[in-house]
Every structure is written in structure tokens, then in C-alpha cells.
Amino acid sequence: MEPLILVDQVTKAYRSGTVEIQALRNISLSIDRGRMASITGRSGSGKSTLLNVLTGIDRPSRGIVRIAGTSPVSLTENELAVWRGRTIGIVFQFFQLLPTLTVAENVILPMDFCNTWPAAERKDRALALLERVGIAEQAQKFPSSLSGGQQQRAAIARALANDPPILVADEPTGNLDSRTARSIFSLFQQLAAGGKTIVVVTHETEFDAVFDQRIELEDGTVLRSTEPQENTSCALVS
Ligand code: ADP
């Protein structure tokens, strides 16, 4: 069976004047359902470009990307936005919650956009998701009154709004202290144990052991990729 995330001989080149920069050079990798994978590498190694081609934000210059059987490049801009909403939840370093909406409203927003749940069910679903990430009591507050860790939990609930099979997180703990970071990685592990596939770009080597697949980039190539094996991840799950 095809892996959930398939990247096959992908090159992404940017042209700057007469110079061509290859951000990704013929890279191949796959990530199976239920995995928690990290993407690491120095600044400029191609991590953001890889995330962008996975999420369909950017098109590869060459090669194949297939996510849950769909090739994002085959979709129109409108189809792509809906596909992304239903297939990939994205979590950012600085949370990117809308400050004028309550936490619950932030979680409802992607459901309104993708129309995956009847309007009458969205609020209850948002509250259930906030409960699942451990901040039910913050639902009616505005993001600015939450701690960084709580804001990231709200952002994770928002990323889960349309029940996508994949969560992609770009330096999700880069702005959090180490204890809070640990609790966020533990939450990711619980989600992976529940069947979500989690892909995390991270600089933090302290949490290497929580990942069951580690992909290290260097100059747009895969320097190392640990083979996924059963029971290799360290259990933070409580
Ligand atoms: P990382 O996320 O690991 O820091 P990036 O994927 O952002 O790496 O960048 C990889 C390489 O591609 C770098 O050399 C960067 O300068 C270049 N690059 C990224 N985006 C662009 C762009 N839009 N135009 C030109 N060069 C780019």
C-alpha cells in the first residue's frame, strides 16, 4: 500500500536573476499513517521548502508528491485550499490565532471554511477538541489571555478541526519553555497513537527520542533518515 506521504525524486529550484538555487535536490521519502516524524537540519537546508511542497503551498520543479493518494499539483487553487483544510492541519511557531476571535471561534473557523460539519454541530465539536487538547476552560477567552502553551494547544485544536489525517508543525515549540514543549510533544504523541500522522520541523534535539522517524536534511538532500521501526519512540504519553 502507498504510504500516506510520498515524496519521490523531488527537486525544487528557485531562480534568482541568472542564478538557480536548488532548495530540494532529488529527495525521496515516505511517512506512514500514525507516524510521528521530525524534519531537522540547519537553516537553509530545505525544511520550509519541504513542508511547502507537502502542503501544496509550493510546487516541486520535478518529481512526485502524493498525500493520501492525491497529488497537490493536480488541484486548482480553490480545490487545493479545501483539500488542504481537510487533509493537513498546520501548526505554527507563533500560533497564529486570530486575536479578535475567542479560542472556540478560532477552532470553528476552519470548519466554516471547509463545510465538513453541519453548522449546528461546529461549536460542540470545537469544545470537544479543546477538551481533547486540555484547555476546555479557555474556550470563551481571547487568545491574548492564554499562556504560550495554551495558545499552542488552541492552535492544535484548530488544526484538528476538520479531522485531517495529517498534522504538520513548523517549530511548534520554538517559542515555549522546555516543560511546556515536552507537554506539547506528549500531546502530539497521543494524537499519533490515535492514528494521526504528525510531521514536525524542529531544531530541538532534546526531544529526538519522541519521534519514530527522523529525517535530517542538508543542502536540500536527505542526509539521514531513520527507518521507521516498531516501538522505537520513547513514551512521553501519560
Ligand atoms: P530552511 O527552512 O531549512 O531554513 P528553506 O527551505 O527556507 O530552508 O531554504 C532552502 C534554500 O532555498 C535556501 O538556500 C534558501 O535561501 C532558498 N530559498 C527558499 N525560498 C526561496 C525563494 N522563494 N527564492 C529563492 N530562494 C529561496
mmCIF file of C-alpha atoms and ligand atoms in Angstrom:
data_model
loop_
_atom_site.group_PDB
_atom_site.id
_atom_site.type_symbol
_atom_site.label_atom_id
_atom_site.label_comp_id
_atom_site.label_asym_id
_atom_site.label_seq_id
_atom_site.Cartn_x
_atom_site.Cartn_y
_atom_site.Cartn_z
ATOM 1 C CA MET A 1 0.000 0.000 0.000
ATOM 2 C CA GLU A 2 1.220 3.508 -0.774
ATOM 3 C CA PRO A 3 2.474 5.445 2.251
ATOM 4 C CA LEU A 4 0.310 8.332 3.438
ATOM 5 C CA ILE A 5 3.037 10.822 2.493
ATOM 6 C CA LEU A 6 5.119 10.042 -0.564
ATOM 7 C CA VAL A 7 7.910 12.246 -1.915
ATOM 8 C CA ASP A 8 9.621 10.758 -4.937
ATOM 9 C CA GLN A 9 12.697 12.337 -6.542
ATOM 10 C CA VAL A 10 11.569 15.871 -5.790
ATOM 11 C CA THR A 11 13.627 18.860 -6.816
ATOM 12 C CA LYS A 12 12.609 22.424 -6.064
ATOM 13 C CA ALA A 13 14.617 25.138 -7.743
ATOM 14 C CA TYR A 14 14.289 28.883 -7.274
ATOM 15 C CA ARG A 15 15.624 31.292 -9.832
ATOM 16 C CA SER A 16 17.199 34.477 -8.585
ATOM 17 C CA GLY A 17 18.282 36.502 -11.616
ATOM 18 C CA THR A 18 20.531 34.197 -13.588
ATOM 19 C CA VAL A 19 21.295 32.006 -10.585
ATOM 20 C CA GLU A 20 19.332 28.854 -9.832
ATOM 21 C CA ILE A 21 19.095 27.780 -6.191
ATOM 22 C CA GLN A 22 18.095 24.178 -5.579
ATOM 23 C CA ALA A 23 16.297 24.194 -2.240
ATOM 24 C CA LEU A 24 15.488 20.463 -2.605
ATOM 25 C CA ARG A 25 17.694 18.173 -4.690
ATOM 26 C CA ASN A 26 16.086 14.995 -5.886
ATOM 27 C CA ILE A 27 14.804 13.928 -2.481
ATOM 28 C CA SER A 28 12.698 10.838 -1.798
ATOM 29 C CA LEU A 29 11.000 9.877 1.443
ATOM 30 C CA SER A 30 7.829 8.348 2.769
ATOM 31 C CA ILE A 31 5.901 8.644 6.017
ATOM 32 C CA ASP A 32 3.266 6.121 7.022
ATOM 33 C CA ARG A 33 -0.029 6.701 8.794
ATOM 34 C CA GLY A 34 0.261 7.068 12.559
ATOM 35 C CA ARG A 35 3.936 8.055 12.472
ATOM 36 C CA MET A 36 5.458 10.950 14.326
ATOM 37 C CA ALA A 37 8.257 12.222 12.099
ATOM 38 C CA SER A 38 10.737 15.037 12.589
ATOM 39 C CA ILE A 39 12.449 17.086 9.908
ATOM 40 C CA THR A 40 15.668 18.653 11.098
ATOM 41 C CA GLY A 41 18.618 20.400 9.510
ATOM 42 C CA ARG A 42 20.445 23.697 9.565
ATOM 43 C CA SER A 43 18.906 26.935 8.434
ATOM 44 C CA GLY A 44 18.765 26.887 4.628
ATOM 45 C CA SER A 45 18.795 23.076 4.391
ATOM 46 C CA GLY A 46 15.328 22.981 2.774
ATOM 47 C CA LYS A 47 12.952 22.259 5.696
ATOM 48 C CA SER A 48 10.437 25.004 4.904
ATOM 49 C CA THR A 49 10.561 24.179 1.217
ATOM 50 C CA LEU A 50 9.827 20.535 2.025
ATOM 51 C CA LEU A 51 6.867 21.496 4.236
ATOM 52 C CA ASN A 52 5.617 23.803 1.494
ATOM 53 C CA VAL A 53 5.671 21.090 -1.157
ATOM 54 C CA LEU A 54 3.963 18.645 1.247
ATOM 55 C CA THR A 55 1.164 21.094 1.968
ATOM 56 C CA GLY A 56 0.804 22.166 -1.660
ATOM 57 C CA ILE A 57 1.826 25.753 -0.843
ATOM 58 C CA ASP A 58 4.688 25.310 -3.317
ATOM 59 C CA ARG A 59 5.016 23.143 -6.429
ATOM 60 C CA PRO A 60 8.042 20.953 -6.971
ATOM 61 C CA SER A 61 10.083 21.726 -10.097
ATOM 62 C CA ARG A 62 10.432 17.985 -10.691
ATOM 63 C CA GLY A 63 9.276 14.789 -9.043
ATOM 64 C CA ILE A 64 6.142 13.470 -7.388
ATOM 65 C CA VAL A 65 4.417 14.390 -4.129
ATOM 66 C CA ARG A 66 1.368 12.344 -3.175
ATOM 67 C CA ILE A 67 -0.509 12.872 0.054
ATOM 68 C CA ALA A 68 -3.223 10.338 0.918
ATOM 69 C CA GLY A 69 -3.253 9.386 -2.758
ATOM 70 C CA THR A 70 -3.683 12.958 -4.037
ATOM 71 C CA SER A 71 -1.101 14.912 -5.930
ATOM 72 C CA PRO A 72 -1.498 18.550 -4.778
ATOM 73 C CA VAL A 73 -0.173 19.876 -8.109
ATOM 74 C CA SER A 74 -3.177 18.343 -9.875
ATOM 75 C CA LEU A 75 -5.580 20.622 -7.974
ATOM 76 C CA THR A 76 -6.788 24.145 -8.821
ATOM 77 C CA GLU A 77 -6.168 26.885 -6.227
ATOM 78 C CA ASN A 78 -9.721 26.539 -4.866
ATOM 79 C CA GLU A 79 -9.577 22.752 -4.740
ATOM 80 C CA LEU A 80 -6.178 22.987 -3.102
ATOM 81 C CA ALA A 81 -7.462 25.205 -0.289
ATOM 82 C CA VAL A 82 -10.323 22.822 0.509
ATOM 83 C CA TRP A 83 -8.111 19.744 0.118
ATOM 84 C CA ARG A 84 -5.523 21.233 2.463
ATOM 85 C CA GLY A 85 -8.182 22.128 5.011
ATOM 86 C CA ARG A 86 -9.442 18.548 5.088
ATOM 87 C CA THR A 87 -6.133 16.724 4.750
ATOM 88 C CA ILE A 88 -3.475 18.693 6.616
ATOM 89 C CA GLY A 89 -3.744 20.703 9.805
ATOM 90 C CA ILE A 90 -0.918 23.209 10.142
ATOM 91 C CA VAL A 91 0.596 24.357 13.444
ATOM 92 C CA PHE A 92 2.936 27.362 13.533
ATOM 93 C CA GLN A 93 5.670 28.548 15.873
ATOM 94 C CA PHE A 94 3.798 31.734 16.759
ATOM 95 C CA PHE A 95 0.366 30.026 16.919
ATOM 96 C CA GLN A 96 -1.282 32.492 14.501
ATOM 97 C CA LEU A 97 -4.610 32.539 16.303
ATOM 98 C CA LEU A 98 -6.915 35.361 15.266
ATOM 99 C CA PRO A 99 -6.816 37.826 18.188
ATOM 100 C CA THR A 100 -10.345 39.205 17.736
ATOM 101 C CA LEU A 101 -11.995 35.769 17.925
ATOM 102 C CA THR A 102 -12.405 33.659 21.046
ATOM 103 C CA VAL A 103 -10.468 30.413 21.277
ATOM 104 C CA ALA A 104 -13.619 28.412 20.376
ATOM 105 C CA GLU A 105 -14.314 30.696 17.399
ATOM 106 C CA ASN A 106 -10.740 30.188 16.188
ATOM 107 C CA VAL A 107 -11.365 26.426 16.190
ATOM 108 C CA ILE A 108 -14.735 26.795 14.419
ATOM 109 C CA LEU A 109 -13.252 28.903 11.597
ATOM 110 C CA PRO A 110 -11.691 26.048 9.537
ATOM 111 C CA MET A 111 -14.948 24.082 9.883
ATOM 112 C CA ASP A 112 -16.845 27.052 8.418
ATOM 113 C CA PHE A 113 -14.312 27.221 5.604
ATOM 114 C CA CYS A 114 -14.414 23.528 4.646
ATOM 115 C CA ASN A 115 -18.057 22.816 5.472
ATOM 116 C CA THR A 116 -17.149 19.385 6.784
ATOM 117 C CA TRP A 117 -19.609 19.560 9.706
ATOM 118 C CA PRO A 118 -23.153 20.899 9.776
ATOM 119 C CA ALA A 119 -23.171 24.456 11.166
ATOM 120 C CA ALA A 120 -25.200 23.393 14.210
ATOM 121 C CA GLU A 121 -22.536 20.866 15.278
ATOM 122 C CA ARG A 122 -19.435 23.025 14.916
ATOM 123 C CA LYS A 123 -19.486 24.673 18.338
ATOM 124 C CA ASP A 124 -19.851 21.361 20.181
ATOM 125 C CA ARG A 125 -17.078 19.889 18.061
ATOM 126 C CA ALA A 126 -14.798 22.847 18.850
ATOM 127 C CA LEU A 127 -15.472 22.427 22.574
ATOM 128 C CA ALA A 128 -14.773 18.689 22.332
ATOM 129 C CA LEU A 129 -11.465 19.387 20.569
ATOM 130 C CA LEU A 130 -10.482 21.952 23.196
ATOM 131 C CA GLU A 131 -11.298 19.360 25.846
ATOM 132 C CA ARG A 132 -9.132 16.834 23.985
ATOM 133 C CA VAL A 133 -6.129 19.173 23.986
ATOM 134 C CA GLY A 134 -6.711 20.024 27.651
ATOM 135 C CA ILE A 135 -7.936 23.635 27.547
ATOM 136 C CA ALA A 136 -11.740 23.346 27.596
ATOM 137 C CA GLU A 137 -11.954 26.030 30.265
ATOM 138 C CA GLN A 138 -10.272 28.589 27.965
ATOM 139 C CA ALA A 139 -12.866 28.251 25.180
ATOM 140 C CA GLN A 140 -14.606 31.595 25.646
ATOM 141 C CA LYS A 141 -11.415 33.618 26.236
ATOM 142 C CA PHE A 142 -9.421 35.579 23.708
ATOM 143 C CA PRO A 143 -6.022 34.163 22.691
ATOM 144 C CA SER A 144 -4.065 37.027 24.294
ATOM 145 C CA SER A 145 -5.200 35.967 27.774
ATOM 146 C CA LEU A 146 -3.769 32.443 27.331
ATOM 147 C CA SER A 147 -0.223 31.291 28.096
ATOM 148 C CA GLY A 148 2.018 30.301 25.163
ATOM 149 C CA GLY A 149 1.440 26.602 25.822
ATOM 150 C CA GLN A 150 -2.326 27.098 25.984
ATOM 151 C CA GLN A 151 -2.254 29.105 22.735
ATOM 152 C CA GLN A 152 -0.352 26.299 21.037
ATOM 153 C CA ARG A 153 -2.931 23.793 22.314
ATOM 154 C CA ALA A 154 -5.675 26.013 20.886
ATOM 155 C CA ALA A 155 -3.796 26.097 17.569
ATOM 156 C CA ILE A 156 -3.541 22.295 17.634
ATOM 157 C CA ALA A 157 -7.308 22.049 18.270
ATOM 158 C CA ARG A 158 -7.828 24.368 15.299
ATOM 159 C CA ALA A 159 -5.538 22.191 13.163
ATOM 160 C CA LEU A 160 -7.703 19.179 14.114
ATOM 161 C CA ALA A 161 -10.965 20.975 13.289
ATOM 162 C CA ASN A 162 -11.673 19.131 10.045
ATOM 163 C CA ASP A 163 -10.252 15.843 11.347
ATOM 164 C CA PRO A 164 -7.343 15.773 8.867
ATOM 165 C CA PRO A 165 -5.186 12.616 8.784
ATOM 166 C CA ILE A 166 -2.009 14.746 8.926
ATOM 167 C CA LEU A 167 -0.713 17.479 11.216
ATOM 168 C CA VAL A 168 2.289 19.470 10.097
ATOM 169 C CA ALA A 169 4.016 21.649 12.674
ATOM 170 C CA ASP A 170 6.704 24.206 11.913
ATOM 171 C CA GLU A 171 8.879 24.745 15.008
ATOM 172 C CA PRO A 172 5.810 24.319 17.248
ATOM 173 C CA THR A 173 7.778 24.591 20.478
ATOM 174 C CA GLY A 174 10.313 27.187 19.337
ATOM 175 C CA ASN A 175 8.573 29.815 21.430
ATOM 176 C CA LEU A 176 7.883 27.688 24.509
ATOM 177 C CA ASP A 177 9.874 26.743 27.604
ATOM 178 C CA SER A 178 11.162 23.215 27.786
ATOM 179 C CA ARG A 179 8.496 21.876 30.192
ATOM 180 C CA THR A 180 5.690 23.250 28.038
ATOM 181 C CA ALA A 181 7.447 21.925 24.929
ATOM 182 C CA ARG A 182 7.506 18.480 26.495
ATOM 183 C CA SER A 183 3.767 18.624 27.133
ATOM 184 C CA ILE A 184 3.113 19.683 23.514
ATOM 185 C CA PHE A 185 5.218 16.781 22.183
ATOM 186 C CA SER A 186 3.342 14.462 24.548
ATOM 187 C CA LEU A 187 0.066 15.709 23.058
ATOM 188 C CA PHE A 188 1.421 15.044 19.552
ATOM 189 C CA GLN A 189 2.339 11.526 20.644
ATOM 190 C CA GLN A 190 -1.186 10.917 21.900
ATOM 191 C CA LEU A 191 -2.564 12.129 18.574
ATOM 192 C CA ALA A 192 -0.165 9.866 16.662
ATOM 193 C CA ALA A 193 -1.187 6.938 18.887
ATOM 194 C CA GLY A 194 -4.773 7.761 17.874
ATOM 195 C CA GLY A 195 -3.840 7.419 14.187
ATOM 196 C CA LYS A 196 -2.828 10.951 13.142
ATOM 197 C CA THR A 197 0.381 11.379 11.211
ATOM 198 C CA ILE A 198 2.492 14.173 12.675
ATOM 199 C CA VAL A 199 5.341 15.882 10.835
ATOM 200 C CA VAL A 200 7.356 18.331 12.913
ATOM 201 C CA VAL A 201 10.120 20.671 11.785
ATOM 202 C CA THR A 202 12.234 21.233 14.852
ATOM 203 C CA HIS A 203 15.626 22.446 15.983
ATOM 204 C CA GLU A 204 15.292 20.842 19.373
ATOM 205 C CA THR A 205 17.425 17.735 19.691
ATOM 206 C CA GLU A 206 16.290 17.292 23.302
ATOM 207 C CA PHE A 207 13.116 15.620 22.029
ATOM 208 C CA ASP A 208 14.665 13.379 19.355
ATOM 209 C CA ALA A 209 13.506 10.268 21.168
ATOM 210 C CA VAL A 210 9.795 11.090 20.880
ATOM 211 C CA PHE A 211 9.930 10.683 17.098
ATOM 212 C CA ASP A 212 9.683 7.300 15.464
ATOM 213 C CA GLN A 213 11.023 8.618 12.184
ATOM 214 C CA ARG A 214 13.715 11.270 11.883
ATOM 215 C CA ILE A 215 14.573 12.932 8.595
ATOM 216 C CA GLU A 216 17.666 15.120 8.551
ATOM 217 C CA LEU A 217 18.224 17.489 5.646
ATOM 218 C CA GLU A 218 21.468 19.030 4.450
ATOM 219 C CA ASP A 219 21.768 21.327 1.439
ATOM 220 C CA GLY A 220 18.435 20.162 0.040
ATOM 221 C CA THR A 221 19.198 16.451 0.333
ATOM 222 C CA VAL A 222 18.272 13.828 2.913
ATOM 223 C CA LEU A 223 21.427 13.431 4.978
ATOM 224 C CA ARG A 224 19.921 10.760 7.231
ATOM 225 C CA SER A 225 16.537 9.172 7.615
ATOM 226 C CA THR A 226 15.903 6.707 10.393
ATOM 227 C CA GLU A 227 13.909 3.761 9.179
ATOM 228 C CA PRO A 228 10.578 3.567 10.925
ATOM 229 C CA GLN A 229 10.557 0.671 13.347
ATOM 230 C CA GLU A 230 8.023 -0.545 15.817
ATOM 231 C CA ASN A 231 8.336 0.600 19.418
ATOM 232 C CA THR A 232 11.301 2.902 18.916
ATOM 233 C CA SER A 233 9.709 6.057 20.215
ATOM 234 C CA CYS A 234 10.146 6.950 23.838
ATOM 235 C CA ALA A 235 6.873 7.099 25.661
ATOM 236 C CA LEU A 236 6.025 10.553 26.912
ATOM 237 C CA VAL A 237 2.374 9.612 26.719
ATOM 238 C CA SER A 238 0.961 9.565 30.200
HETATM 239 P P1 ADP B 1 15.173 26.034 5.933
HETATM 240 O O1 ADP B 1 13.692 26.022 6.159
HETATM 241 O O2 ADP B 1 15.832 24.731 6.256
HETATM 242 O O3 ADP B 1 15.853 27.176 6.606
HETATM 243 P P2 ADP B 1 14.496 26.814 3.217
HETATM 244 O O4 ADP B 1 13.645 25.735 2.684
HETATM 245 O O5 ADP B 1 13.821 28.061 3.706
HETATM 246 O O6 ADP B 1 15.432 26.215 4.356
HETATM 247 O O7 ADP B 1 15.546 27.274 2.122
HETATM 248 C C1 ADP B 1 16.366 26.364 1.380
HETATM 249 C C2 ADP B 1 17.182 27.154 0.370
HETATM 250 O O8 ADP B 1 16.315 27.696 -0.621
HETATM 251 C C3 ADP B 1 17.943 28.331 0.950
HETATM 252 O O9 ADP B 1 19.155 28.447 0.256
HETATM 253 C C4 ADP B 1 17.035 29.495 0.663
HETATM 254 O O10 ADP B 1 17.779 30.690 0.559
HETATM 255 C C5 ADP B 1 16.435 29.102 -0.676
HETATM 256 N N1 ADP B 1 15.075 29.648 -0.886
HETATM 257 C C6 ADP B 1 13.984 29.349 -0.164
HETATM 258 N N2 ADP B 1 12.903 30.015 -0.622
HETATM 259 C C7 ADP B 1 13.348 30.762 -1.675
HETATM 260 C C8 ADP B 1 12.717 31.673 -2.600
HETATM 261 N N3 ADP B 1 11.401 31.948 -2.515
HETATM 262 N N4 ADP B 1 13.503 32.252 -3.536
HETATM 263 C C9 ADP B 1 14.807 31.963 -3.635
HETATM 264 N N5 ADP B 1 15.454 31.118 -2.807
HETATM 265 C C10 ADP B 1 14.743 30.517 -1.841
#
